[in-house]
Coordinates of C-alpha atoms in Angstrom, one line a residue:
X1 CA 22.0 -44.5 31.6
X2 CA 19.9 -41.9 33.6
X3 CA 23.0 -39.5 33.6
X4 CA 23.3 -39.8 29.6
X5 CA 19.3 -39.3 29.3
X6 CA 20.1 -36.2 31.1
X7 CA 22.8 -35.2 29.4
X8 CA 20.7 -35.5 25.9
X9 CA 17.7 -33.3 27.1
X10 CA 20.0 -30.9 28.3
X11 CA 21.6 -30.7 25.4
X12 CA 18.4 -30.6 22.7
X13 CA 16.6 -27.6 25.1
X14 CA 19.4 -25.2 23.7
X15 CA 18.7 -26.8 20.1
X16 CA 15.0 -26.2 20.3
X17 CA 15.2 -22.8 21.7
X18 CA 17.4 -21.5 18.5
X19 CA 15.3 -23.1 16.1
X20 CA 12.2 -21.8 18.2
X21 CA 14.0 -18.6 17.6
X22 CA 15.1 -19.2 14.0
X23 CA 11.6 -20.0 13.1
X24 CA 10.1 -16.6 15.0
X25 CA 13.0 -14.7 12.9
X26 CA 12.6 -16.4 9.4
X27 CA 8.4 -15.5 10.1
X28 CA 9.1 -11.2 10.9
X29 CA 11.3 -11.2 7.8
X30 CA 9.1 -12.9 5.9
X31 CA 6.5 -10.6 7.2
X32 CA 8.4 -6.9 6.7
X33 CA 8.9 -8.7 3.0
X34 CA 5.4 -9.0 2.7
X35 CA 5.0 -5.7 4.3
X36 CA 7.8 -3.8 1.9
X37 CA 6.4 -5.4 -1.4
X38 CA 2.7 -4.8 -0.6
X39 CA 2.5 -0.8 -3.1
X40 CA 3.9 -2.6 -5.3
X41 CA 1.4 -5.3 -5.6
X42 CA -1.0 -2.9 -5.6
X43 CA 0.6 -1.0 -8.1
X44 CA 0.7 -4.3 -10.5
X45 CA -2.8 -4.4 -9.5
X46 CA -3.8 -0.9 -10.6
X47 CA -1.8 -1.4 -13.7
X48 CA -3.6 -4.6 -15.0
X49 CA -6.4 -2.5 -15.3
X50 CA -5.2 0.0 -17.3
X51 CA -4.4 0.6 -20.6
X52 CA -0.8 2.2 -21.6
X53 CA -1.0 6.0 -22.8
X54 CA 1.5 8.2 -23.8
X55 CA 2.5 11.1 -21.7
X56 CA 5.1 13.8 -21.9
X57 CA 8.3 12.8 -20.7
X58 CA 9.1 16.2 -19.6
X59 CA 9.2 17.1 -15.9
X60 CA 8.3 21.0 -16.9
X61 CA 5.1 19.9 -18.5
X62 CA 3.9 17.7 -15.5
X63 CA 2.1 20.4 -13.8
X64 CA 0.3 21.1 -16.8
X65 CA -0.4 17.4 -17.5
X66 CA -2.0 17.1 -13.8
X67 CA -4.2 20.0 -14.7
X68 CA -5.6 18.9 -17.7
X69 CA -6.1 15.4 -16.3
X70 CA -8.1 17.2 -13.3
X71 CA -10.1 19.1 -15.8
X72 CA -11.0 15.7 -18.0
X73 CA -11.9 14.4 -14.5
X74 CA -14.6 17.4 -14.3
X75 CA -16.1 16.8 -17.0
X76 CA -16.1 12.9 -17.1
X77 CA -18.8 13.5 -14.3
X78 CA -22.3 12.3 -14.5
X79 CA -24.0 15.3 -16.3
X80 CA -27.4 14.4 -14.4
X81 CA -28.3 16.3 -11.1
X82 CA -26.0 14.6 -8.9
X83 CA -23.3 16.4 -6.2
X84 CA -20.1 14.8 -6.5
X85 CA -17.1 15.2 -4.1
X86 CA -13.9 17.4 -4.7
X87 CA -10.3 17.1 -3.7
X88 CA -8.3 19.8 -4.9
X89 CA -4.7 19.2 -2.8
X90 CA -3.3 22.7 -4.3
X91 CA -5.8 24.7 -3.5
X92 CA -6.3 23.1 -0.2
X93 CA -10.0 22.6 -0.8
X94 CA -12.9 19.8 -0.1
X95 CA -15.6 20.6 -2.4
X96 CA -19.4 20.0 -3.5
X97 CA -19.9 19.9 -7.5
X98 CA -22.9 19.6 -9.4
X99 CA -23.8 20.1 -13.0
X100 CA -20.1 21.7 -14.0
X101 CA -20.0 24.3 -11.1
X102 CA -18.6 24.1 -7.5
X103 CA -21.3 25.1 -5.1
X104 CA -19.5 24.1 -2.0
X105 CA -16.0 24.2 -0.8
X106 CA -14.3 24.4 2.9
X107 CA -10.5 25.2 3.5
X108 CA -8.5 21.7 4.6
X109 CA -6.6 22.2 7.6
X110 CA -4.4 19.3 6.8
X111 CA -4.0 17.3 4.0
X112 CA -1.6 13.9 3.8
X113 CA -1.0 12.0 0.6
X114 CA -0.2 8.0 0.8
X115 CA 3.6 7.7 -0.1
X116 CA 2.4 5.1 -3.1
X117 CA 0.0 8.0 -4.5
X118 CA 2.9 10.4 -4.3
X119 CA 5.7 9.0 -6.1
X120 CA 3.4 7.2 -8.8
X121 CA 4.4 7.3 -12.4
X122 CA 2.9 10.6 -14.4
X123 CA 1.2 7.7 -17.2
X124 CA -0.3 5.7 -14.1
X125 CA -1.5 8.8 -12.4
X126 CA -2.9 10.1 -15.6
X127 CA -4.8 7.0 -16.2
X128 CA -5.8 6.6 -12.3
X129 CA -7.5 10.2 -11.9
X130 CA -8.8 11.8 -15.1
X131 CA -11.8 9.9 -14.5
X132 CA -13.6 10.4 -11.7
X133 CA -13.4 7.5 -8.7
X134 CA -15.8 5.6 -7.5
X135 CA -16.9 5.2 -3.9
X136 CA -17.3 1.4 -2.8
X137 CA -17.4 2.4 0.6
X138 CA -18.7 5.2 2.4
X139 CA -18.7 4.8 6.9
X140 CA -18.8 8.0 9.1
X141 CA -19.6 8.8 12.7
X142 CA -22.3 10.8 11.7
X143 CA -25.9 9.5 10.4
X144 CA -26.7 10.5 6.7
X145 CA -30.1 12.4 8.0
X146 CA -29.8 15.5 10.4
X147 CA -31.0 14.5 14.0
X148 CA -33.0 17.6 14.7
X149 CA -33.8 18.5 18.5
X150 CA -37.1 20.4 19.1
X151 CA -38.3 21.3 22.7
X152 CA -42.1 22.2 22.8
X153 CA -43.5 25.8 22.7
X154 CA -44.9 26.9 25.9
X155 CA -46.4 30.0 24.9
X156 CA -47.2 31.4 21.6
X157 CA -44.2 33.7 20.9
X158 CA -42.6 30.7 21.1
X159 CA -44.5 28.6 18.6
X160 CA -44.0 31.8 16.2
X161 CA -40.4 31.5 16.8
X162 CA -39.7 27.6 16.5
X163 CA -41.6 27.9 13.1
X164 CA -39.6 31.0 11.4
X165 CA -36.1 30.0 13.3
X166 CA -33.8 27.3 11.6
X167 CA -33.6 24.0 13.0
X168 CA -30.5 22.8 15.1
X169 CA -28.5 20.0 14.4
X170 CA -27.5 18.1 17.5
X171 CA -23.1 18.5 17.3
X172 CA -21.9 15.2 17.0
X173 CA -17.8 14.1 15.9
X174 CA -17.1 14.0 12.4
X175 CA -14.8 11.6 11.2
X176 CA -15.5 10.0 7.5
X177 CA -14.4 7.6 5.7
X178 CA -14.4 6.6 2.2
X179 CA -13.2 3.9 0.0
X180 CA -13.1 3.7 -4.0
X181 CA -13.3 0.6 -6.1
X182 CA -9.7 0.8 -6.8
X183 CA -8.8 1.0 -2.7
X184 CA -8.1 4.4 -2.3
X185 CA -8.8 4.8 1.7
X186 CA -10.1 8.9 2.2
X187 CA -10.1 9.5 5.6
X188 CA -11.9 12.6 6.8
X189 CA -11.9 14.2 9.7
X190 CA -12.4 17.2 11.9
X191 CA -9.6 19.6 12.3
X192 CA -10.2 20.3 16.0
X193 CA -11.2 17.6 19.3
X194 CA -11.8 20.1 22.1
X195 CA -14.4 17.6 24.1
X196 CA -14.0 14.3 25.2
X197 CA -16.7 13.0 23.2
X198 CA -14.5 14.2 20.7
X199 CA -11.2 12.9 22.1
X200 CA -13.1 9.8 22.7
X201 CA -14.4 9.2 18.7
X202 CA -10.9 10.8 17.6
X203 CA -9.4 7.6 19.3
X204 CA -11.6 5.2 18.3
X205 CA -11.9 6.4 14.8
X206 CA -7.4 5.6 14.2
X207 CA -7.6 2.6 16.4
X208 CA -10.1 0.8 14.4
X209 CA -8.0 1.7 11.7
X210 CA -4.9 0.5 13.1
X211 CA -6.8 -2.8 14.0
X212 CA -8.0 -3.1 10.6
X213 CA -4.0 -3.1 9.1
X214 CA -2.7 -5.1 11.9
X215 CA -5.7 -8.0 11.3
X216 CA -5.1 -8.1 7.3
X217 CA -1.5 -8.3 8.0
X218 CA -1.7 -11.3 10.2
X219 CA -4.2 -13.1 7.8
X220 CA -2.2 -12.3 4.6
X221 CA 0.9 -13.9 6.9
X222 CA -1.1 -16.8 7.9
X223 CA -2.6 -17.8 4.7
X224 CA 1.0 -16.8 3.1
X225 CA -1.2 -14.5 0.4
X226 CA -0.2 -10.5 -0.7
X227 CA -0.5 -8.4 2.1
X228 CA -3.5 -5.9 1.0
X229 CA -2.0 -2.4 0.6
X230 CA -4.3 0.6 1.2
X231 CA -3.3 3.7 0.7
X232 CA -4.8 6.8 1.8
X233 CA -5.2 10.5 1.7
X234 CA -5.9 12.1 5.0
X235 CA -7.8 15.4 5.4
X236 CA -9.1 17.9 7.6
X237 CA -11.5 20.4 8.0
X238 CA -14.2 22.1 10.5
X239 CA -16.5 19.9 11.6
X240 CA -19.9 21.8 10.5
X241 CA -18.6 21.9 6.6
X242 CA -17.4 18.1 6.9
X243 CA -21.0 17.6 8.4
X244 CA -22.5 19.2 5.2
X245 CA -20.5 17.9 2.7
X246 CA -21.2 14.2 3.8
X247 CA -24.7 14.7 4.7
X248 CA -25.3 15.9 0.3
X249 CA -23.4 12.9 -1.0
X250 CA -25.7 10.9 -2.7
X251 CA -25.4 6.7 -2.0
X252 CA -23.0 6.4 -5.5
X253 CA -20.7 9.0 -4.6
X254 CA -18.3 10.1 -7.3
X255 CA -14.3 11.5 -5.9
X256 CA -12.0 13.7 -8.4
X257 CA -8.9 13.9 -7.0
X258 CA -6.6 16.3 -8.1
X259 CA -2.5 16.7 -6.6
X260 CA 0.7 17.8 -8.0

């Protein structure tokens, strides 16, 4: 009796390691499912909200299309005195706009588009940018208000000079980000990390990030619920201008994104 006891465990380990392992396989593919389908949620998502316009069906004219929707966006903007932020992806340009003119604008070093944002429909990218986005979120590494550093005069050329000289703003890593009601994720950062304070907040700034995906994956998996897709636009610039730009957003910042 002992021998056949011993035959039967040894014989139901093998059977509980494949469906261990059947169970570990049927939960990845149901994850990279998840994973695959999660744009187009959000695309079902985005398009519930929206109302069905008619565009051009002509490849040619969708240049022209963009442009115009870019130009509604412009003027869709609050005509009050409020600075409103700019992406303009052909002209490789992060901007400032206030009361219909541009009175800022730095060069991007790099710009990335989500895949999702790049291959959406003309109609639904139409409808998604010729108004102007609104910013749910709004995180950086820098603090809203300048930290000023002043050392006391000793003397009284020096007085004269701390008065008439600018003040300067302690250098700190830039690295923004911002996200719109509808879940656009705009990450901003500096073009260049030659400290290792820099290094150091460059690294921290992608890994939360990454942590952030990775923890909503897992959840949406355990709760078996639509994994939360969040696409993004990455960009660059110098630090200083990124430091400017954020530091004259107002709390209810407004985004007009233009691409082709």
């Amino acid at each position: 009796m002992e021998e056949q006891e011993k035959g039967l465990n040894k014989g139901r380990k093998p059977i509980l390691l494949y469906f261990a392992l059947a169970m570990i396989l049927i939960v990845i593919i149901f994850g990279l499912v998840k994973y695959a389908m999660a744009p187009v949620h959000k695309l079902a998502e985005w398009k519930q909200t929206q109302e069905t316009i008619a565009v051009y069906d002509d490849a040619k004219l969708d240049s022209i299309q963009r442009l115009i929707t870019f130009r509604n966006a412009l003027l869709s903007l609050p005509k009050k005195d409020s600075i409103h932020l700019i992406v303009n992806v052909p002209d490789s340009t992060l901007g400032l706009f206030i009361n219909g003119v541009l009175i800022y604008n730095v060069k991007m070093t790099r710009m990335k588009l989500d895949p999702m944002l790049r291959k959406l429909p003309q109609s639904m990218y139409i409808q998604t940018f010729s108004k102007p986005l609104s910013v749910a979120v709004s995180e950086a590494s820098i603090v809203k208000e300048p930290i000023i550093e002043k050392v006391a005069p000793k003397t009284p050329e020096e007085l004269t000079a701390s008065v008439t000289s600018p003040d300067t703003l302690v250098h700190q890593p830039v690295f923004i980000r911002l996200i719109t009601d509808n879940g656009i994720h705009f990450l901003i950062t500096q073009n260049e990390n030659l400290t290792s304070v820099d290094k150091k907040a460059n690294r921290s700034f992608w890994s939360d990030r990454r942590m952030e995906r990775a923890k909503s994956f897992f959840t949406a998996m355990v709760k078996f619920q639509p994994y939360e897709y969040q696409p993004s636009i990455i960009l660059e610039a110098n630090d200083k201008a990124l430091t400017a730009i954020y530091r004259a957003l107002p709390e209810q910042t407004k985004v007009v994104v233009y691409y082709e």
